């Protein structure tokens, strides 16, 4: 029998990094040399990590409340070798942020890569016409859509803030910003959600996600053609136009841009913020008295109950950090949720406090401290923006767009729903449905 | 609207040979849930799941465990032969208990060290030691089968004697053979068994890792003194007539210099751990699995009884059907595209020997145990594998540069040990009452992935 021939494929020698820094892509790019000697790093008795079993990350108790295990790692094994997941966990605030800002050594892999579809579409998020259309579209549509959903909530027999408002808000908003016909919004929402949940390891979700990607691509093709013929004031027209640096978008590009866009953060941050406020009625009352606190509540909510528990970074080359050698291609799981509960950074970190004095309320642009205060780590798992510092003539960052939308929706809820409180005696708790899922309140039954 | 819940993660236990339904794609392709690898179901019933991977996902990206799986015989051969593209260098950290050994070197560095002690495990040197191995087997077997049998290890009823073959023989025999070749001092062998078992359990996971690491440290402290002693006064292995065959392995390692440096105590200890780890548990599994399979196929056992030279075929078929080691890890040195899947440089690639051995592209009806099968090569072991006249070598020892260095001695131990067993144990049967049972409490526990835990046998006292 003939042995199968391995096709060797070398990446192009370089890849674009932050601010255009050229970064070597892989050892293959260095002329095919490889190391033949050992990395001498045997774990010693004192380094054994017997207090935690790596299988816990897949267990229901971790999915329900990951914070005890994360605390244990922070306090005992800040750089934890997870033999089951073949990765290293980073859990301290300063360590997590140091990796997030180190684009030269650590890369974010596209969600399309996780889907096994490398090279699928172009991520056009950072094209300026796209950012402009996105920002102005959200500003224009967020309040009307929120009003519509809140009106629906008022009519509902058993009103639920999570399923009735927030679960639809982000997808409807995206559909409106894209400029999709109103009748298609629900179908779009379903497919979008399937696509965003499918890139993890879960086999049936991956199948659903791939299916959604295919259907969305088919769906967008005629719409793009129509916009190219007759442009409108929406995101699809911006994508279809010839103004983009890298050329007009195909339907696949539109889907890739949505996929890599981490649009889930708006929904996740709103649900958790309101889950926390409803569970802490005295702070909800506080905000009612001072609506300027809504922004702080949003930021403190992201810090306290971070929807994206971990983000994956892969080492671009061998790099020594935290006293260990991280090999090329090594996976570092950075837990923003853990960093946000780091007691060395935030006083009494498990307490939710919208008037917290030690949280930076400015946008973390490329660095996590402004005014000497740490910001909460709240990025989605995606690649950070190429534009960490935004000049005057640029649209607001995605962070700022998301924040402003969340604040606008929250203020609307405060105004429209007086006397808002939890219905029923049971206090809701956030949880992940499966490993890798967002950590969210799933239901928030309310009365008003 | 349905209430969101934490999804169930418990995986059902299936009849052996059947995979549970993980869902299907619209085109009928079965889906594969990577949580299976952590399940009890997989430990007892791995083969149907590997079949799904071979047939539908020959290069499988397991995103939950951040690795890739190769499961076809051809692909695994390719990876094992290509030690430039698929290197063995540990990534980030080596195995804490075993430490860094030649297992984790690639290319030139590997070839320089591979032959440090290989000579004692093959060829003339091995042939000269066969009488000593045979003598050791006889001594151990007579202990529980002879007229003065150790009462503690046996039970007698109506002229029949019952033993657990692992405890009585197979657990200890390979380690004692290895101790001889290593030149491990007899007076420390009892301690050595403790260290060995602790280290082996320490390979498993976090609860036991610390115990393994402590045992490894104790062994290292002991070896430190030994290295100094042997460097000054080497000890030698002798053949049956008392002629020296050269230094034993510990002396050899203690006195070896590479690039002008002695091997460190840590390195010597790692090599000892590897030799014992590689030569102990695996050979135990080979012997027990072979006897289990033969005793469950009485007609084949009868054939072997009539012609003990068939043990050669039987051991190879055992290693194909149920080998003790599941496979070997590799890391890609650069991006490699296989069967349409691009594996990025630096990725962990698990080459599953179990699956290669059950690949029906190579072995017909792979789940059937048949020492007379005509598609398995059972001759002299060849480093680069065998592929001719419709016969293939099995993958239990791997192929290529990292072929198991203990393959030859392990085969000899299994065959010699089994021949002596056959000679001393008359009318052997499996004691079905005492054998561990599967989940239904009725049928025997399957071998699953690895070696059976216990093998209870009856024979004429």
PDB file of N, CA, C and O in Angstrom, chain A residues 1 4 6-7 9 11 34-36 40-45 48 50 52-53 55 58 84-86 114 200-203 205-207 331 431 433 443, chain B residues 3-5 7 26 32 35 38 61 63 65-66 74-75 78 84 89 92 96 99 106 109 206-207 210 213 220 266 335-337 339 344 348 387:
ATOM      1  N   UNK A   1       0.841  -1.197   0.000  1.00  0.00           N
ATOM      2  CA  UNK A   1       0.000   0.000   0.000  1.00  0.00           C
ATOM      3  C   UNK A   1       0.878   1.250   0.000  1.00  0.00           C
ATOM      4  O   UNK A   1       1.881   1.318   0.699  1.00  0.00           O
ATOM      5  N   UNK A   4       0.089   7.530   2.246  1.00  0.00           N
ATOM      6  CA  UNK A   4      -0.471   8.782   1.724  1.00  0.00           C
ATOM      7  C   UNK A   4       0.584   9.874   1.755  1.00  0.00           C
ATOM      8  O   UNK A   4       1.311  10.021   2.717  1.00  0.00           O
ATOM      9  N   UNK A   6       1.942  13.328   2.357  1.00  0.00           N
ATOM     10  CA  UNK A   6       1.559  14.520   3.111  1.00  0.00           C
ATOM     11  C   UNK A   6       1.803  15.737   2.244  1.00  0.00           C
ATOM     12  O   UNK A   6       2.889  15.932   1.747  1.00  0.00           O
ATOM     13  N   UNK A   7       0.785  16.507   2.036  1.00  0.00           N
ATOM     14  CA  UNK A   7       1.018  17.745   1.312  1.00  0.00           C
ATOM     15  C   UNK A   7       1.497  18.764   2.325  1.00  0.00           C
ATOM     16  O   UNK A   7       0.834  19.052   3.297  1.00  0.00           O
ATOM     17  N   UNK A   9       2.172  22.413   3.363  1.00  0.00           N
ATOM     18  CA  UNK A   9       1.795  23.750   2.939  1.00  0.00           C
ATOM     19  C   UNK A   9       2.377  24.739   3.917  1.00  0.00           C
ATOM     20  O   UNK A   9       2.151  24.659   5.102  1.00  0.00           O
ATOM     21  N   UNK A  11       2.640  28.490   5.363  1.00  0.00           N
ATOM     22  CA  UNK A  11       1.945  29.771   5.345  1.00  0.00           C
ATOM     23  C   UNK A  11       2.841  30.796   4.667  1.00  0.00           C
ATOM     24  O   UNK A  11       4.048  30.663   4.689  1.00  0.00           O
ATOM     25  N   UNK A  34      13.470  23.255  12.183  1.00  0.00           N
ATOM     26  CA  UNK A  34      12.680  22.879  13.337  1.00  0.00           C
ATOM     27  C   UNK A  34      13.640  22.438  14.421  1.00  0.00           C
ATOM     28  O   UNK A  34      14.771  22.073  14.155  1.00  0.00           O
ATOM     29  N   UNK A  35      13.162  22.539  15.643  1.00  0.00           N
ATOM     30  CA  UNK A  35      14.051  22.245  16.745  1.00  0.00           C
ATOM     31  C   UNK A  35      14.045  20.772  17.052  1.00  0.00           C
ATOM     32  O   UNK A  35      13.018  20.126  17.019  1.00  0.00           O
ATOM     33  N   UNK A  36      15.197  20.234  17.375  1.00  0.00           N
ATOM     34  CA  UNK A  36      15.242  18.801  17.649  1.00  0.00           C
ATOM     35  C   UNK A  36      15.601  18.542  19.108  1.00  0.00           C
ATOM     36  O   UNK A  36      15.792  17.417  19.506  1.00  0.00           O
ATOM     37  N   UNK A  40      13.166  21.807  28.401  1.00  0.00           N
ATOM     38  CA  UNK A  40      13.346  21.115  29.664  1.00  0.00           C
ATOM     39  C   UNK A  40      12.538  21.770  30.759  1.00  0.00           C
ATOM     40  O   UNK A  40      12.976  22.657  31.451  1.00  0.00           O
ATOM     41  N   UNK A  41      11.329  21.339  30.910  1.00  0.00           N
ATOM     42  CA  UNK A  41      10.414  21.970  31.862  1.00  0.00           C
ATOM     43  C   UNK A  41       9.564  20.957  32.581  1.00  0.00           C
ATOM     44  O   UNK A  41       8.362  21.062  32.608  1.00  0.00           O
ATOM     45  N   UNK A  42      10.189  19.978  33.168  1.00  0.00           N
ATOM     46  CA  UNK A  42       9.378  18.975  33.845  1.00  0.00           C
ATOM     47  C   UNK A  42       8.752  19.598  35.098  1.00  0.00           C
ATOM     48  O   UNK A  42       9.413  20.301  35.836  1.00  0.00           O
ATOM     49  N   UNK A  43       7.465  19.297  35.292  1.00  0.00           N
ATOM     50  CA  UNK A  43       6.775  19.797  36.473  1.00  0.00           C
ATOM     51  C   UNK A  43       7.357  19.118  37.715  1.00  0.00           C
ATOM     52  O   UNK A  43       7.541  17.901  37.709  1.00  0.00           O
ATOM     53  N   UNK A  44       7.666  19.900  38.745  1.00  0.00           N
ATOM     54  CA  UNK A  44       8.237  19.328  39.968  1.00  0.00           C
ATOM     55  C   UNK A  44       7.150  19.097  41.014  1.00  0.00           C
ATOM     56  O   UNK A  44       6.031  19.578  40.853  1.00  0.00           O
ATOM     57  N   UNK A  45       7.541  18.418  42.108  1.00  0.00           N
ATOM     58  CA  UNK A  45       6.542  18.081  43.132  1.00  0.00           C
ATOM     59  C   UNK A  45       5.799  19.343  43.587  1.00  0.00           C
ATOM     60  O   UNK A  45       4.579  19.359  43.679  1.00  0.00           O
ATOM     61  N   UNK A  48       2.992  20.599  41.349  1.00  0.00           N
ATOM     62  CA  UNK A  48       1.849  19.771  40.972  1.00  0.00           C
ATOM     63  C   UNK A  48       0.558  20.499  41.340  1.00  0.00           C
ATOM     64  O   UNK A  48       0.476  21.155  42.372  1.00  0.00           O
ATOM     65  N   UNK A  50      -2.559  19.685  42.281  1.00  0.00           N
ATOM     66  CA  UNK A  50      -3.523  18.683  42.713  1.00  0.00           C
ATOM     67  C   UNK A  50      -4.796  19.281  43.292  1.00  0.00           C
ATOM     68  O   UNK A  50      -5.762  18.573  43.515  1.00  0.00           O
ATOM     69  N   UNK A  52      -6.828  21.173  41.858  1.00  0.00           N
ATOM     70  CA  UNK A  52      -7.885  21.320  40.861  1.00  0.00           C
ATOM     71  C   UNK A  52      -7.758  20.207  39.832  1.00  0.00           C
ATOM     72  O   UNK A  52      -6.659  19.769  39.515  1.00  0.00           O
ATOM     73  N   UNK A  53      -8.881  19.721  39.378  1.00  0.00           N
ATOM     74  CA  UNK A  53      -8.896  18.701  38.342  1.00  0.00           C
ATOM     75  C   UNK A  53      -9.401  19.353  37.067  1.00  0.00           C
ATOM     76  O   UNK A  53     -10.472  19.957  37.051  1.00  0.00           O
ATOM     77  N   UNK A  55     -10.821  18.394  34.670  1.00  0.00           N
ATOM     78  CA  UNK A  55     -12.123  17.975  34.139  1.00  0.00           C
ATOM     79  C   UNK A  55     -13.264  18.848  34.669  1.00  0.00           C
ATOM     80  O   UNK A  55     -14.383  18.796  34.164  1.00  0.00           O
ATOM     81  N   UNK A  58     -15.527  21.109  32.437  1.00  0.00           N
ATOM     82  CA  UNK A  58     -16.615  20.557  31.622  1.00  0.00           C
ATOM     83  C   UNK A  58     -17.821  20.196  32.493  1.00  0.00           C
ATOM     84  O   UNK A  58     -18.827  19.737  31.979  1.00  0.00           O
ATOM     85  N   UNK A  84      -6.021  18.207  30.153  1.00  0.00           N
ATOM     86  CA  UNK A  84      -7.200  17.696  29.435  1.00  0.00           C
ATOM     87  C   UNK A  84      -7.478  18.572  28.213  1.00  0.00           C
ATOM     88  O   UNK A  84      -7.693  18.072  27.111  1.00  0.00           O
ATOM     89  N   UNK A  85      -7.455  19.876  28.411  1.00  0.00           N
ATOM     90  CA  UNK A  85      -7.772  20.780  27.303  1.00  0.00           C
ATOM     91  C   UNK A  85      -6.553  21.150  26.479  1.00  0.00           C
ATOM     92  O   UNK A  85      -6.670  21.954  25.557  1.00  0.00           O
ATOM     93  N   UNK A  86      -5.379  20.596  26.818  1.00  0.00           N
ATOM     94  CA  UNK A  86      -4.134  20.893  26.108  1.00  0.00           C
ATOM     95  C   UNK A  86      -3.952  22.411  25.963  1.00  0.00           C
ATOM     96  O   UNK A  86      -3.811  22.928  24.862  1.00  0.00           O
ATOM     97  N   UNK A 114     -12.213  27.947  13.355  1.00  0.00           N
ATOM     98  CA  UNK A 114     -12.794  26.946  14.246  1.00  0.00           C
ATOM     99  C   UNK A 114     -13.871  26.142  13.517  1.00  0.00           C
ATOM    100  O   UNK A 114     -14.096  24.988  13.812  1.00  0.00           O
ATOM    101  N   UNK A 200     -17.878  26.753  18.360  1.00  0.00           N
ATOM    102  CA  UNK A 200     -17.186  26.032  19.428  1.00  0.00           C
ATOM    103  C   UNK A 200     -17.087  24.549  19.042  1.00  0.00           C
ATOM    104  O   UNK A 200     -17.243  24.202  17.895  1.00  0.00           O
ATOM    105  N   UNK A 201     -16.947  23.712  20.020  1.00  0.00           N
ATOM    106  CA  UNK A 201     -16.678  22.290  19.775  1.00  0.00           C
ATOM    107  C   UNK A 201     -17.953  21.467  19.596  1.00  0.00           C
ATOM    108  O   UNK A 201     -17.900  20.314  19.220  1.00  0.00           O
ATOM    109  N   UNK A 202     -19.117  22.055  19.892  1.00  0.00           N
ATOM    110  CA  UNK A 202     -20.353  21.268  20.037  1.00  0.00           C
ATOM    111  C   UNK A 202     -20.829  20.756  18.673  1.00  0.00           C
ATOM    112  O   UNK A 202     -21.112  21.555  17.788  1.00  0.00           O
ATOM    113  N   UNK A 203     -20.892  19.433  18.471  1.00  0.00           N
ATOM    114  CA  UNK A 203     -21.109  18.923  17.107  1.00  0.00           C
ATOM    115  C   UNK A 203     -22.430  19.333  16.463  1.00  0.00           C
ATOM    116  O   UNK A 203     -22.450  19.730  15.301  1.00  0.00           O
ATOM    117  N   UNK A 205     -24.412  21.847  17.281  1.00  0.00           N
ATOM    118  CA  UNK A 205     -24.430  23.300  17.091  1.00  0.00           C
ATOM    119  C   UNK A 205     -23.530  23.698  15.922  1.00  0.00           C
ATOM    120  O   UNK A 205     -23.827  24.635  15.180  1.00  0.00           O
ATOM    121  N   UNK A 206     -22.405  22.998  15.784  1.00  0.00           N
ATOM    122  CA  UNK A 206     -21.525  23.297  14.656  1.00  0.00           C
ATOM    123  C   UNK A 206     -22.256  23.016  13.339  1.00  0.00           C
ATOM    124  O   UNK A 206     -22.184  23.804  12.386  1.00  0.00           O
ATOM    125  N   UNK A 207     -22.990  21.909  13.334  1.00  0.00           N
ATOM    126  CA  UNK A 207     -23.744  21.568  12.130  1.00  0.00           C
ATOM    127  C   UNK A 207     -24.788  22.649  11.817  1.00  0.00           C
ATOM    128  O   UNK A 207     -24.900  23.123  10.694  1.00  0.00           O
ATOM    129  N   UNK A 331      -1.925  26.992  23.014  1.00  0.00           N
ATOM    130  CA  UNK A 331      -3.175  27.687  23.314  1.00  0.00           C
ATOM    131  C   UNK A 331      -3.136  28.238  24.726  1.00  0.00           C
ATOM    132  O   UNK A 331      -2.867  27.507  25.681  1.00  0.00           O
ATOM    133  N   UNK A 431     -25.825  31.187  34.032  1.00  0.00           N
ATOM    134  CA  UNK A 431     -25.113  29.909  33.804  1.00  0.00           C
ATOM    135  C   UNK A 431     -24.794  29.752  32.319  1.00  0.00           C
ATOM    136  O   UNK A 431     -25.347  30.451  31.463  1.00  0.00           O
ATOM    137  N   UNK A 433     -24.859  27.008  29.167  1.00  0.00           N
ATOM    138  CA  UNK A 433     -25.583  25.780  28.860  1.00  0.00           C
ATOM    139  C   UNK A 433     -24.635  24.625  28.539  1.00  0.00           C
ATOM    140  O   UNK A 433     -24.965  23.463  28.691  1.00  0.00           O
ATOM    141  N   UNK A 443     -33.185  33.787  32.003  1.00  0.00           N
ATOM    142  CA  UNK A 443     -34.566  34.259  32.138  1.00  0.00           C
ATOM    143  C   UNK A 443     -34.629  35.314  33.237  1.00  0.00           C
ATOM    144  O   UNK A 443     -33.998  35.154  34.278  1.00  0.00           O
TER     145      UNK A 443
ATOM    146  N   UNK B   3     -37.347  26.449  28.464  1.00  0.00           N
ATOM    147  CA  UNK B   3     -36.462  26.943  29.516  1.00  0.00           C
ATOM    148  C   UNK B   3     -35.038  26.513  29.206  1.00  0.00           C
ATOM    149  O   UNK B   3     -34.778  25.355  28.935  1.00  0.00           O
ATOM    150  N   UNK B   4     -34.106  27.443  29.235  1.00  0.00           N
ATOM    151  CA  UNK B   4     -32.701  27.102  28.999  1.00  0.00           C
ATOM    152  C   UNK B   4     -32.168  26.309  30.184  1.00  0.00           C
ATOM    153  O   UNK B   4     -32.464  26.625  31.326  1.00  0.00           O
ATOM    154  N   UNK B   5     -31.411  25.263  29.902  1.00  0.00           N
ATOM    155  CA  UNK B   5     -30.871  24.438  30.980  1.00  0.00           C
ATOM    156  C   UNK B   5     -29.419  24.102  30.665  1.00  0.00           C
ATOM    157  O   UNK B   5     -28.969  24.235  29.539  1.00  0.00           O
ATOM    158  N   UNK B   7     -26.851  21.626  29.700  1.00  0.00           N
ATOM    159  CA  UNK B   7     -27.051  20.392  28.931  1.00  0.00           C
ATOM    160  C   UNK B   7     -26.456  19.189  29.655  1.00  0.00           C
ATOM    161  O   UNK B   7     -25.418  19.284  30.285  1.00  0.00           O
ATOM    162  N   UNK B  26     -27.316  16.688   7.701  1.00  0.00           N
ATOM    163  CA  UNK B  26     -28.381  16.450   6.722  1.00  0.00           C
ATOM    164  C   UNK B  26     -27.987  15.418   5.651  1.00  0.00           C
ATOM    165  O   UNK B  26     -28.841  14.686   5.151  1.00  0.00           O
ATOM    166  N   UNK B  32     -19.851  13.895  15.555  1.00  0.00           N
ATOM    167  CA  UNK B  32     -18.950  13.323  16.555  1.00  0.00           C
ATOM    168  C   UNK B  32     -18.802  14.291  17.714  1.00  0.00           C
ATOM    169  O   UNK B  32     -18.429  15.446  17.526  1.00  0.00           O
ATOM    170  N   UNK B  35     -16.788  15.104  23.669  1.00  0.00           N
ATOM    171  CA  UNK B  35     -16.896  14.764  25.091  1.00  0.00           C
ATOM    172  C   UNK B  35     -16.760  13.263  25.314  1.00  0.00           C
ATOM    173  O   UNK B  35     -16.498  12.813  26.419  1.00  0.00           O
ATOM    174  N   UNK B  38     -13.713  11.711  27.188  1.00  0.00           N
ATOM    175  CA  UNK B  38     -13.604  11.754  28.646  1.00  0.00           C
ATOM    176  C   UNK B  38     -14.548  10.765  29.321  1.00  0.00           C
ATOM    177  O   UNK B  38     -14.619  10.739  30.539  1.00  0.00           O
ATOM    178  N   UNK B  61     -10.506  17.439  14.042  1.00  0.00           N
ATOM    179  CA  UNK B  61     -10.109  18.545  14.908  1.00  0.00           C
ATOM    180  C   UNK B  61     -10.978  18.539  16.155  1.00  0.00           C
ATOM    181  O   UNK B  61     -12.156  18.847  16.094  1.00  0.00           O
ATOM    182  N   UNK B  63     -11.922  20.351  19.090  1.00  0.00           N
ATOM    183  CA  UNK B  63     -11.764  21.710  19.580  1.00  0.00           C
ATOM    184  C   UNK B  63     -11.933  21.792  21.091  1.00  0.00           C
ATOM    185  O   UNK B  63     -11.513  22.747  21.714  1.00  0.00           O
ATOM    186  N   UNK B  65     -10.599  19.579  23.219  1.00  0.00           N
ATOM    187  CA  UNK B  65      -9.316  19.211  23.818  1.00  0.00           C
ATOM    188  C   UNK B  65      -8.136  19.815  23.054  1.00  0.00           C
ATOM    189  O   UNK B  65      -6.993  19.416  23.276  1.00  0.00           O
ATOM    190  N   UNK B  66      -8.435  20.724  22.138  1.00  0.00           N
ATOM    191  CA  UNK B  66      -7.409  21.446  21.400  1.00  0.00           C
ATOM    192  C   UNK B  66      -6.370  20.513  20.771  1.00  0.00           C
ATOM    193  O   UNK B  66      -5.172  20.616  21.036  1.00  0.00           O
ATOM    194  N   UNK B  74      -2.873   4.313   7.194  1.00  0.00           N
ATOM    195  CA  UNK B  74      -1.977   4.991   6.254  1.00  0.00           C
ATOM    196  C   UNK B  74      -1.501   6.336   6.777  1.00  0.00           C
ATOM    197  O   UNK B  74      -0.331   6.696   6.670  1.00  0.00           O
ATOM    198  N   UNK B  75      -2.443   7.108   7.320  1.00  0.00           N
ATOM    199  CA  UNK B  75      -2.112   8.457   7.776  1.00  0.00           C
ATOM    200  C   UNK B  75      -1.163   8.407   8.973  1.00  0.00           C
ATOM    201  O   UNK B  75      -0.248   9.221   9.096  1.00  0.00           O
ATOM    202  N   UNK B  78       2.237   7.581   7.797  1.00  0.00           N
ATOM    203  CA  UNK B  78       2.840   8.793   7.232  1.00  0.00           C
ATOM    204  C   UNK B  78       3.397   9.691   8.331  1.00  0.00           C
ATOM    205  O   UNK B  78       4.518  10.179   8.245  1.00  0.00           O
ATOM    206  N   UNK B  84      10.135  14.928  10.814  1.00  0.00           N
ATOM    207  CA  UNK B  84      10.404  16.355  10.682  1.00  0.00           C
ATOM    208  C   UNK B  84       9.094  17.132  10.778  1.00  0.00           C
ATOM    209  O   UNK B  84       8.994  18.110  11.509  1.00  0.00           O
ATOM    210  N   UNK B  89       8.734  16.561  20.136  1.00  0.00           N
ATOM    211  CA  UNK B  89       9.187  17.454  21.205  1.00  0.00           C
ATOM    212  C   UNK B  89       7.995  17.835  22.078  1.00  0.00           C
ATOM    213  O   UNK B  89       6.954  18.225  21.567  1.00  0.00           O
ATOM    214  N   UNK B  92       5.651  22.875  25.744  1.00  0.00           N
ATOM    215  CA  UNK B  92       5.386  23.594  26.977  1.00  0.00           C
ATOM    216  C   UNK B  92       5.907  22.877  28.198  1.00  0.00           C
ATOM    217  O   UNK B  92       6.638  23.430  28.981  1.00  0.00           O
ATOM    218  N   UNK B  96       5.222  15.135  33.484  1.00  0.00           N
ATOM    219  CA  UNK B  96       5.837  15.435  34.774  1.00  0.00           C
ATOM    220  C   UNK B  96       6.491  14.218  35.423  1.00  0.00           C
ATOM    221  O   UNK B  96       7.531  14.341  36.033  1.00  0.00           O
ATOM    222  N   UNK B  99       9.312  12.496  32.678  1.00  0.00           N
ATOM    223  CA  UNK B  99      10.391  13.428  32.398  1.00  0.00           C
ATOM    224  C   UNK B  99      10.813  13.372  30.944  1.00  0.00           C
ATOM    225  O   UNK B  99      10.192  12.700  30.124  1.00  0.00           O
ATOM    226  N   UNK B 106      13.606  14.655  18.733  1.00  0.00           N
ATOM    227  CA  UNK B 106      13.354  14.388  17.322  1.00  0.00           C
ATOM    228  C   UNK B 106      14.668  14.474  16.567  1.00  0.00           C
ATOM    229  O   UNK B 106      15.656  15.015  17.056  1.00  0.00           O
ATOM    230  N   UNK B 109      19.071  14.650  17.424  1.00  0.00           N
ATOM    231  CA  UNK B 109      19.205  14.432  18.857  1.00  0.00           C
ATOM    232  C   UNK B 109      18.608  13.087  19.260  1.00  0.00           C
ATOM    233  O   UNK B 109      19.113  12.408  20.137  1.00  0.00           O
ATOM    234  N   UNK B 206      -4.804  14.701  38.006  1.00  0.00           N
ATOM    235  CA  UNK B 206      -4.325  15.619  39.023  1.00  0.00           C
ATOM    236  C   UNK B 206      -4.377  15.054  40.439  1.00  0.00           C
ATOM    237  O   UNK B 206      -3.529  15.369  41.246  1.00  0.00           O
ATOM    238  N   UNK B 207      -5.376  14.223  40.753  1.00  0.00           N
ATOM    239  CA  UNK B 207      -5.456  13.737  42.135  1.00  0.00           C
ATOM    240  C   UNK B 207      -4.252  12.872  42.463  1.00  0.00           C
ATOM    241  O   UNK B 207      -3.761  12.844  43.570  1.00  0.00           O
ATOM    242  N   UNK B 210       0.446  14.106  42.121  1.00  0.00           N
ATOM    243  CA  UNK B 210       1.400  14.488  43.148  1.00  0.00           C
ATOM    244  C   UNK B 210       2.102  13.260  43.716  1.00  0.00           C
ATOM    245  O   UNK B 210       3.312  13.264  43.926  1.00  0.00           O
ATOM    246  N   UNK B 213       4.646  12.212  41.280  1.00  0.00           N
ATOM    247  CA  UNK B 213       5.807  13.105  41.277  1.00  0.00           C
ATOM    248  C   UNK B 213       6.697  12.856  42.489  1.00  0.00           C
ATOM    249  O   UNK B 213       7.918  12.886  42.392  1.00  0.00           O
ATOM    250  N   UNK B 220      14.569   9.408  42.030  1.00  0.00           N
ATOM    251  CA  UNK B 220      15.692  10.222  41.565  1.00  0.00           C
ATOM    252  C   UNK B 220      16.746  10.357  42.673  1.00  0.00           C
ATOM    253  O   UNK B 220      17.949  10.262  42.398  1.00  0.00           O
ATOM    254  N   UNK B 266      18.892  13.486  36.562  1.00  0.00           N
ATOM    255  CA  UNK B 266      17.502  13.636  36.133  1.00  0.00           C
ATOM    256  C   UNK B 266      17.260  12.872  34.830  1.00  0.00           C
ATOM    257  O   UNK B 266      16.255  12.189  34.657  1.00  0.00           O
ATOM    258  N   UNK B 335       2.706  24.147   9.197  1.00  0.00           N
ATOM    259  CA  UNK B 335       1.354  23.821   8.738  1.00  0.00           C
ATOM    260  C   UNK B 335       1.400  22.603   7.816  1.00  0.00           C
ATOM    261  O   UNK B 335       2.195  22.564   6.881  1.00  0.00           O
ATOM    262  N   UNK B 336       0.532  21.645   8.064  1.00  0.00           N
ATOM    263  CA  UNK B 336       0.507  20.443   7.231  1.00  0.00           C
ATOM    264  C   UNK B 336      -0.939  20.187   6.816  1.00  0.00           C
ATOM    265  O   UNK B 336      -1.840  20.201   7.661  1.00  0.00           O
ATOM    266  N   UNK B 337      -1.144  19.988   5.522  1.00  0.00           N
ATOM    267  CA  UNK B 337      -2.496  19.687   5.051  1.00  0.00           C
ATOM    268  C   UNK B 337      -2.594  18.196   4.755  1.00  0.00           C
ATOM    269  O   UNK B 337      -1.809  17.644   4.010  1.00  0.00           O
ATOM    270  N   UNK B 339      -5.558  15.204   3.925  1.00  0.00           N
ATOM    271  CA  UNK B 339      -6.959  14.911   3.591  1.00  0.00           C
ATOM    272  C   UNK B 339      -7.819  16.171   3.655  1.00  0.00           C
ATOM    273  O   UNK B 339      -8.926  16.173   4.192  1.00  0.00           O
ATOM    274  N   UNK B 344      -2.473  23.487  11.747  1.00  0.00           N
ATOM    275  CA  UNK B 344      -1.486  24.559  11.927  1.00  0.00           C
ATOM    276  C   UNK B 344      -0.226  24.052  12.625  1.00  0.00           C
ATOM    277  O   UNK B 344      -0.286  23.081  13.394  1.00  0.00           O
ATOM    278  N   UNK B 348      -1.109  19.785  18.516  1.00  0.00           N
ATOM    279  CA  UNK B 348      -0.992  18.417  19.028  1.00  0.00           C
ATOM    280  C   UNK B 348      -1.772  17.477  18.117  1.00  0.00           C
ATOM    281  O   UNK B 348      -2.942  17.712  17.826  1.00  0.00           O
ATOM    282  N   UNK B 387       4.710  -4.331   4.610  1.00  0.00           N
ATOM    283  CA  UNK B 387       3.586  -4.131   3.697  1.00  0.00           C
ATOM    284  C   UNK B 387       3.900  -4.866   2.402  1.00  0.00           C
ATOM    285  O   UNK B 387       4.533  -4.326   1.509  1.00  0.00           O
TER     286      UNK B 387
END
